[in-house]
Structures are given as structure tokens and as C-alpha cells.
Amino acid sequence: MNKQVLLGVCGSIAAYKAADIARGLMREGLNVRVVMTTHAMQMIAPATFAALTGNPVLIDAFDEPVAGQIAHIQWAQEADLILIAPATAHTLAKLAHGLADDMLTTLALATTAPLYIAPAMNPAMWSHPATQHNVQILTERGAQFIPPAFGIMACGDEGWGKLAEVEAIVQHVAGAVLCPKDLQEVRVLITAGPTYEPIDPVRFVGNRSSGKMGYAIAQAARERGAEVTLISGPVSLPAPAGVEVIFTQTADQMLTAVQSHFEACDVFVAAAAVADYKPAQPLSSKRKRDSKLWALEMVPNPDIVATVAAHKGNRYIVGFAAETDKVVENALHKLKKKGLDLIAANDVSAPGRGFEVDTNQLTLFFANGIARELPLMSKRETAHALWDAILEGRHAK
Ligand code: CTP
């Protein structure tokens, strides 16, 4: 039987986009059941969703389309995932506090399926402390937000509040619901993002890593059922739902955090772009500008992955090699030198790969000499392909 997505539609102006979301999810092979709030009916008719999905549309908590069935329990139990898109500030507040005064909020309480929320509202309403507090409550409870984008609203205001791109929502949800749950009981440790090495209290040596690849790897592992700890350098990304995130600044701090979680992991993925050098003597007060030459003395940082891999036992260790030339040669050298089981190499000089972008193209090298070239795809798809390879590698080890 096809997987079921329960699509909750609220009364935001973006409600019309929910029709495309429903179609997109169906195109991915999912069965979609729509639940609307009464306010959503001001924006789009239930008949649209009924015609598109081939399923009845529920609104009131007492709607019972099939005689002898209690719809809110039946639909709640049959759902593999519940997506609320667009979600209004009012519905977020109700969800955060467990209110159940319509079919959507009743279903959200009655289901144990993962909850995905794509909000859309005026920027002032989104940034209001009440809304942000509700988002925090829901996030802590495991809800996964697909955050709103920046743009001009229907009211003319500009800011964060636009519904995320329809295709991004569809891919996110379809990926989560369709991916295999083959990492259950696997404990995963991941490093991501850059490290910042202080020069003085206001300056640092860093790099262009956005953390997107490492965060996508953490999210994919979580979706597949793993218990995930993410040691993150400074990035501006939302924490993936259900993942324990520990923030660090410097390579030394990252090493300490990794060492204290390494014992309890089965797989370690080192995706961080660790600064290779740090200022030898960071200044305790800000250096003032003058006209003299400033030579900064740098000392090497510890190699985090090599340090822990030296005592890896039967843990599976994965590293990255971001290269600009001699990609294969350098990657194979790092695989061996750092004691890795698998290395994911990418040519960061080629377009659409590596730092700051949303796509990546990796070539995987296993310790047994086998290589696999992955196509250029989203970091999310790349993350899932990497987990496929890690599982194969662990199995063969
Ligand atoms: N790495 C690490 N600690 C460091 C440097 C790198 O854990 N101090 C990890 C990275 O997370 C990555 C792998 O080692 O998984 C390779 O990182 P990369 O920067 O490509 O390699 P380096 O050893 O720094 O070599 P170079 O910069 O000379 O290419």
C-alpha cells in the first residue's frame, strides 16, 4: 500500500499553494489526505483537494466520511507523516499547547506519525515572541520545521514569512517518508561546519564551510532512524529535528566534544572543515590598526578524525576530502593516513560542488579499494547516497 501523508491546510494566503504540494506528493507515489481549517476554506475550496487527491477532505472534528469509522482515529493511525502547509500562527499556537478544536488539531494529537510544519504568515507574526516560543516548544517535541523564506508578502511587507518553495517542501517530505528506516539502533556522531580560530577578541581565522553537507548527513541519518549527535562549528542553519546539536567554535573545542561522544558511537562522519592552523598566541585585547606589517604566527591544529580513528575499535569512520587538484590521489592518501573506512572526495573547484551551494558531487573511496562516483545532486540526496554506502561498507567489514 502507498504511504500516506496527511496534509493540513490552514488559512494563510499561501493556502492555494497546498494544491501543488498535494500534487507533488502524489507524483512521488504518496497517497494524500487533506484536512483543512475553516479559515483555509476562505482561500481555497475543499472540492479542489477532493478532486486532486481522490479522497474526502475533512474539516470539522466530527466529519465522518465512512460510516462505522471514527475518521480522526482512522486517519491518525494510517498516516505515515503529517505535513501542515501552510501553517498559520494560530494553528502553531494550538499545536504547541495541545488544543484540539477542529479536525486538523485533533488529528495532530491523535497521531504518532512525524509532524512536519511549513509556516506562512506576515513577518511580524512570524518573528513575534509568542510564535517563536511555540515553534521552540514544537521543535523540542520533535516537530520538523520547513522554515519560511524571505520575500515580499501579499500585504506588501518584506521579511521572513513566505511559504518555503513548494518543490523543496515536496522533496523534504517525500524523502522523509520514503527513505528506508535502516539506521535504527545505530548511534551516529557527525562534525559539521567550519571552525573559528581566534586572533583577538573580535577577529578569527575561519573558512567558507556553510555546514550544509554535514547537517544534511545528520538529518538523513535521523530520518533513517539513527540516534544522532552533531558537533557543529559556527553556522547559520536550523538544527535538524530530533538531533542533539553541540556547538563549538575552535578545533580544540570540537576535538574535546568529539572525544567525549566517540566512545558511544557506531559511526563517525567527519564532515567539518576544520581549520588546519590556529594563531599561536591569540591576543587578549583587540589589536589596534597601524601602518606596520602584521605577521601572524600560526601553529597546526589537532587532526580530529585521525586522533579518534587511532582508537576506533569496530566503529566505522568516514571522512571528507575537499580538493582542488589531484582529487583521487589526495583522497586515497587521506583515507590511509587518517585510518578511515570510507572517504568522500569532492572537487571544490568545480561549479555546484562543495562549500556554500545546495548541491554536491562526491566520489566515494572505500578502504578495500572500491570507488563509487555519485551524480551531481542535492546535498540531501547526496547524504542519503552516502548512508547507503556506509551501510554497505559496514556490512562488508
Ligand atoms: N579533519 C579533521 N581535523 C582536522 C583536519 C581535517 O578531523 N584538523 C577531517 C575533516 O573533517 C575531513 C578530513 O579530515 O573529514 C579531511 O579534511 P581536509 O581538510 O580535506 O584534510 P586535511 O588533513 O586538512 O588536509 P589538507 O588541508 O592538507 O588537504
XYZ file of C-alpha atoms and ligand atoms in Angstrom:
426
model
C 0.000 0.000 0.000
C 1.165 3.528 -0.744
C 2.495 5.615 2.119
C 0.013 8.130 3.496
C 0.671 11.820 4.017
C -1.908 13.809 5.929
C -1.761 17.339 4.541
C -3.116 20.007 6.895
C -4.024 23.299 5.196
C -4.549 26.477 7.244
C -5.984 29.883 6.378
C -2.875 31.621 5.076
C -2.889 33.343 1.683
C -0.390 30.669 0.620
C -3.169 28.035 1.012
C -3.544 27.926 -2.782
C -0.005 26.513 -2.991
C -1.144 23.486 -0.965
C -2.838 22.193 -4.137
C 0.580 21.974 -5.829
C 2.051 20.391 -2.691
C -0.662 17.711 -2.775
C 0.030 17.053 -6.472
C 3.789 16.985 -5.911
C 3.474 14.430 -3.097
C 1.202 12.260 -5.246
C 3.727 12.447 -8.097
C 6.249 10.950 -5.644
C 3.902 7.986 -5.184
C 2.295 9.066 -1.919
C -1.383 8.917 -1.017
C -2.513 12.337 0.226
C -5.421 13.026 2.563
C -6.250 16.675 3.144
C -7.573 18.234 6.334
C -8.453 21.938 6.232
C -9.220 24.548 8.848
C -12.406 26.563 8.347
C -10.269 29.653 7.640
C -8.450 27.784 4.852
C -11.825 27.453 3.103
C -11.806 31.259 2.690
C -8.729 30.810 0.491
C -9.312 27.540 -1.390
C -12.258 25.168 -1.711
C -12.273 21.638 -0.249
C -13.562 20.438 -3.647
C -10.182 21.320 -5.195
C -8.328 18.975 -2.843
C -11.001 16.266 -3.091
C -10.708 16.308 -6.881
C -6.898 16.377 -6.856
C -6.369 13.663 -4.247
C -9.381 11.432 -4.855
C -10.002 11.408 -1.093
C -12.631 13.155 1.022
C -11.494 16.378 2.699
C -12.100 16.716 6.450
C -12.663 19.976 8.313
C -14.756 19.584 11.447
C -13.677 17.201 14.226
C -16.960 15.322 13.743
C -16.665 14.847 9.943
C -17.181 11.116 9.320
C -16.923 10.278 5.613
C -17.113 6.497 6.128
C -19.994 5.077 8.182
C -18.801 2.972 11.105
C -15.302 4.539 11.198
C -14.053 7.252 13.508
C -12.198 9.377 10.988
C -9.871 11.250 13.329
C -8.578 7.976 14.787
C -8.506 6.073 11.482
C -6.661 8.806 9.590
C -4.350 9.451 12.549
C -3.330 5.795 12.737
C -2.934 5.336 8.993
C -0.763 8.426 8.470
C 2.955 7.867 7.873
C 3.596 11.587 8.199
C 1.581 14.722 8.882
C 2.520 17.867 6.991
C 0.917 21.198 7.814
C 1.487 23.565 4.887
C 0.820 26.399 5.126
C 0.679 26.580 8.926
C -0.622 29.806 10.468
C 0.481 31.394 13.756
C -2.885 30.402 15.269
C -2.533 26.719 14.370
C 1.084 26.709 15.638
C -0.198 28.048 18.961
C -2.893 25.378 19.147
C -0.438 22.601 18.281
C 2.092 23.841 20.834
C -0.496 23.709 23.605
C -2.321 20.542 22.582
C -5.665 22.170 21.716
C -7.990 20.073 19.574
C -10.962 22.163 18.453
C -11.061 21.084 14.797
C -10.172 18.021 12.732
C -6.602 19.121 11.968
C -5.549 19.750 15.571
C -7.466 16.667 16.759
C -5.584 14.509 14.228
C -2.273 16.084 15.221
C -2.928 14.972 18.809
C -4.193 11.522 17.874
C -1.279 10.551 15.609
C 2.182 9.288 16.482
C 3.410 9.994 12.926
C 6.211 12.559 12.495
C 4.953 16.121 12.251
C 6.334 18.443 9.543
C 5.336 22.101 9.534
C 5.809 24.714 6.799
C 4.623 28.061 8.241
C 3.473 31.049 6.182
C 2.428 34.350 7.705
C 3.225 38.056 7.961
C 6.891 38.598 9.053
C 5.832 40.426 12.241
C 3.616 37.492 13.214
C 6.412 35.000 12.450
C 9.011 36.879 14.479
C 6.613 37.592 17.379
C 7.975 36.066 20.607
C 4.713 34.151 21.097
C 5.060 32.437 17.701
C 8.789 31.814 18.150
C 8.136 30.318 21.566
C 5.523 27.991 20.070
C 7.999 26.999 17.345
C 10.539 26.211 20.049
C 8.037 24.099 22.017
C 7.104 22.132 18.905
C 10.742 21.705 17.820
C 11.702 20.378 21.247
C 8.848 17.919 20.936
C 10.321 16.630 17.653
C 8.329 18.569 15.041
C 10.345 19.315 11.928
C 10.006 22.854 10.565
C 10.464 23.754 6.937
C 11.135 27.401 7.712
C 9.542 30.259 5.807
C 11.559 32.089 3.164
C 12.410 35.795 2.870
C 10.343 37.833 0.452
C 7.572 40.329 -0.192
C 4.259 39.276 1.345
C 0.787 39.717 -0.179
C 0.318 42.656 2.244
C 3.436 44.374 0.822
C 5.623 43.806 3.896
C 9.056 42.339 3.291
C 10.682 39.779 5.575
C 10.695 36.159 6.694
C 7.245 34.644 6.329
C 6.759 33.347 2.795
C 5.914 29.665 2.492
C 9.052 27.687 1.562
C 9.307 26.653 -2.108
C 6.662 24.052 -2.975
C 9.196 21.711 -4.583
C 11.506 21.947 -1.549
C 8.596 21.007 0.754
C 7.624 18.089 -1.507
C 11.188 16.751 -1.704
C 11.726 17.122 2.020
C 8.549 15.302 2.978
C 8.704 12.624 0.278
C 12.348 11.943 1.185
C 11.481 11.580 4.863
C 8.528 9.287 4.329
C 10.008 7.102 1.605
C 13.544 6.590 2.935
C 14.337 3.191 4.489
C 14.454 3.028 8.311
C 17.701 1.100 8.190
C 19.701 3.055 10.802
C 17.547 2.176 13.781
C 19.667 1.470 16.879
C 22.739 2.931 15.128
C 24.461 5.718 17.060
C 25.932 8.325 14.786
C 28.400 11.128 15.548
C 28.928 13.869 12.956
C 31.078 17.003 12.758
C 29.928 19.845 10.511
C 30.713 23.411 9.546
C 33.876 25.465 9.938
C 35.988 26.156 12.986
C 36.829 29.707 14.046
C 40.303 30.219 15.482
C 40.604 33.480 17.436
C 43.236 36.064 16.536
C 41.977 38.542 19.132
C 38.555 39.042 20.791
C 36.984 40.316 17.534
C 38.909 38.573 14.738
C 39.274 34.954 13.772
C 40.700 32.642 11.120
C 37.867 30.653 9.523
C 36.746 29.210 6.217
C 33.786 29.214 3.842
C 32.122 25.995 5.042
C 28.360 26.522 5.458
C 27.807 23.229 7.295
C 25.061 22.280 4.814
C 26.577 18.898 3.888
C 27.151 17.813 7.489
C 23.667 18.970 8.535
C 22.116 17.080 5.601
C 24.028 13.942 6.671
C 22.718 14.354 10.230
C 19.148 14.875 9.052
C 19.256 11.892 6.660
C 20.595 9.655 9.445
C 17.813 10.808 11.762
C 15.176 10.177 9.075
C 16.513 6.634 8.730
C 16.114 6.059 12.456
C 19.619 6.721 13.838
C 20.377 8.348 17.177
C 22.397 11.370 16.051
C 24.821 13.721 17.796
C 26.028 16.630 15.676
C 29.095 18.590 16.759
C 28.731 21.829 14.860
C 31.037 24.735 14.189
C 29.511 28.238 13.820
C 26.848 28.064 11.080
C 23.530 29.763 10.411
C 21.410 26.652 9.840
C 18.422 25.389 11.834
C 19.172 22.342 13.980
C 17.773 19.204 12.319
C 14.762 17.862 14.267
C 15.465 15.086 16.712
C 19.243 15.587 16.521
C 21.357 16.512 19.538
C 23.461 19.504 18.466
C 26.570 20.619 20.354
C 28.045 23.922 19.241
C 31.792 24.554 19.251
C 33.990 27.336 17.896
C 37.589 26.150 17.692
C 39.186 22.899 16.511
C 40.355 22.201 20.071
C 36.786 22.527 21.380
C 35.499 20.345 18.547
C 38.080 17.666 19.349
C 37.107 17.676 23.033
C 33.406 17.360 22.137
C 34.122 14.540 19.660
C 36.292 12.682 22.168
C 33.586 12.800 24.811
C 30.968 11.322 22.404
C 33.163 8.968 20.355
C 33.009 6.052 22.789
C 29.214 5.922 22.474
C 29.035 5.970 18.655
C 28.905 3.256 15.999
C 29.609 5.505 13.015
C 31.603 8.758 12.962
C 31.303 11.068 9.961
C 33.852 13.903 9.939
C 32.249 16.467 7.641
C 33.632 19.589 9.370
C 36.060 21.846 7.549
C 38.485 22.091 10.448
C 40.990 24.956 10.273
C 44.393 23.349 9.811
C 46.161 26.140 11.688
C 45.361 28.494 14.538
C 47.077 31.694 15.690
C 49.901 30.676 18.027
C 49.063 33.314 20.596
C 45.583 34.828 20.388
C 45.632 38.388 21.743
C 43.584 39.078 24.849
C 42.587 42.559 23.691
C 41.768 43.941 20.252
C 44.773 44.816 18.131
C 44.629 48.461 17.030
C 45.228 49.417 13.434
C 48.630 50.837 12.498
C 50.670 51.104 9.312
C 53.114 48.315 10.145
C 53.194 44.860 8.605
C 51.389 42.277 10.751
C 52.759 38.752 10.530
C 50.547 36.222 12.237
C 52.297 33.172 13.617
C 50.190 30.025 13.183
C 50.516 26.573 14.718
C 48.866 23.349 13.479
C 45.532 22.234 14.935
C 44.955 18.646 16.016
C 43.597 16.314 13.328
C 40.243 15.407 14.892
C 39.298 12.417 12.780
C 42.819 10.927 12.800
C 43.069 11.353 16.590
C 39.896 9.388 17.334
C 40.313 6.899 14.462
C 43.546 5.732 16.105
C 41.330 4.049 18.747
C 38.341 3.219 16.578
C 37.728 -0.413 17.565
C 34.915 -1.630 15.315
C 33.465 1.825 14.717
C 33.012 2.885 11.092
C 34.841 6.112 10.282
C 34.019 8.353 7.344
C 35.991 11.404 6.249
C 35.738 14.034 3.550
C 38.387 15.324 1.197
C 37.677 18.711 -0.333
C 40.276 19.066 -3.063
C 41.069 21.494 -5.835
C 43.512 19.224 -7.693
C 44.732 15.594 -7.795
C 41.416 14.621 -6.210
C 41.805 10.819 -6.373
C 45.428 10.769 -5.261
C 44.847 13.135 -2.330
C 41.667 11.358 -1.218
C 43.314 7.927 -1.188
C 46.254 9.329 0.731
C 43.911 10.813 3.398
C 41.877 7.597 3.615
C 45.010 5.684 4.582
C 46.789 8.299 6.646
C 43.746 9.076 8.833
C 42.655 5.440 9.349
C 39.265 5.869 7.632
C 36.889 3.192 6.308
C 35.420 5.469 3.659
C 36.325 8.861 2.234
C 34.013 11.136 0.264
C 36.013 13.279 -2.132
C 34.829 16.327 -3.985
C 36.477 18.715 -6.381
C 35.575 22.037 -4.778
C 36.927 23.980 -7.741
C 34.103 22.649 -9.992
C 30.765 24.547 -10.056
C 27.838 23.240 -7.931
C 30.084 21.306 -5.545
C 31.425 21.861 -2.072
C 31.076 24.956 0.074
C 28.042 27.263 0.317
C 25.966 25.662 -2.511
C 22.982 23.296 -2.132
C 24.310 20.594 -4.474
C 27.325 18.322 -4.329
C 29.073 15.659 -6.349
C 31.083 13.108 -4.409
C 33.323 10.213 -5.334
C 33.433 7.603 -2.588
C 36.525 5.505 -1.912
C 36.239 2.503 0.410
C 39.241 1.195 2.351
C 39.101 -2.050 0.302
C 39.931 -0.114 -2.873
C 36.426 0.088 -4.364
C 35.376 3.505 -5.715
C 31.901 4.838 -6.496
C 31.096 8.050 -8.295
C 27.831 9.708 -7.229
C 25.989 12.052 -9.612
C 25.680 15.811 -9.036
C 22.572 16.108 -6.825
C 21.155 17.964 -3.836
C 23.080 17.709 -0.567
C 20.063 15.906 0.852
C 20.149 13.220 -1.882
C 23.928 13.053 -1.572
C 23.554 12.474 2.179
C 21.196 9.536 1.610
C 23.519 8.035 -1.038
C 26.387 8.364 1.462
C 24.364 6.477 4.098
C 23.591 3.735 1.553
C 27.354 3.389 1.022
C 28.154 3.481 4.757
C 25.655 0.688 5.418
C 27.143 -1.433 2.625
C 30.645 -0.738 3.898
C 29.732 -1.626 7.494
C 28.063 -4.811 6.352
C 31.097 -5.877 4.328
C 33.595 -5.016 7.099
N 39.828 16.816 9.562
C 39.815 16.754 10.948
N 40.642 17.564 11.663
C 41.480 18.418 11.042
C 41.509 18.495 9.631
C 40.650 17.672 8.913
O 39.032 15.975 11.511
N 42.284 19.186 11.772
C 38.943 15.906 8.808
C 37.873 16.599 8.015
O 36.677 16.710 8.761
C 37.713 15.664 6.823
C 39.118 15.077 6.633
O 39.765 15.237 7.877
O 36.870 14.584 7.097
C 39.921 15.726 5.559
O 39.914 17.130 5.704
P 40.777 18.032 4.743
O 40.713 19.441 5.203
O 40.436 17.718 3.312
O 42.217 17.401 5.010
P 43.485 17.910 5.724
O 44.007 16.780 6.552
O 43.247 19.179 6.417
O 44.491 18.079 4.503
P 44.744 19.329 3.503
O 44.003 20.516 4.087
O 46.211 19.477 3.512
O 44.202 18.912 2.172
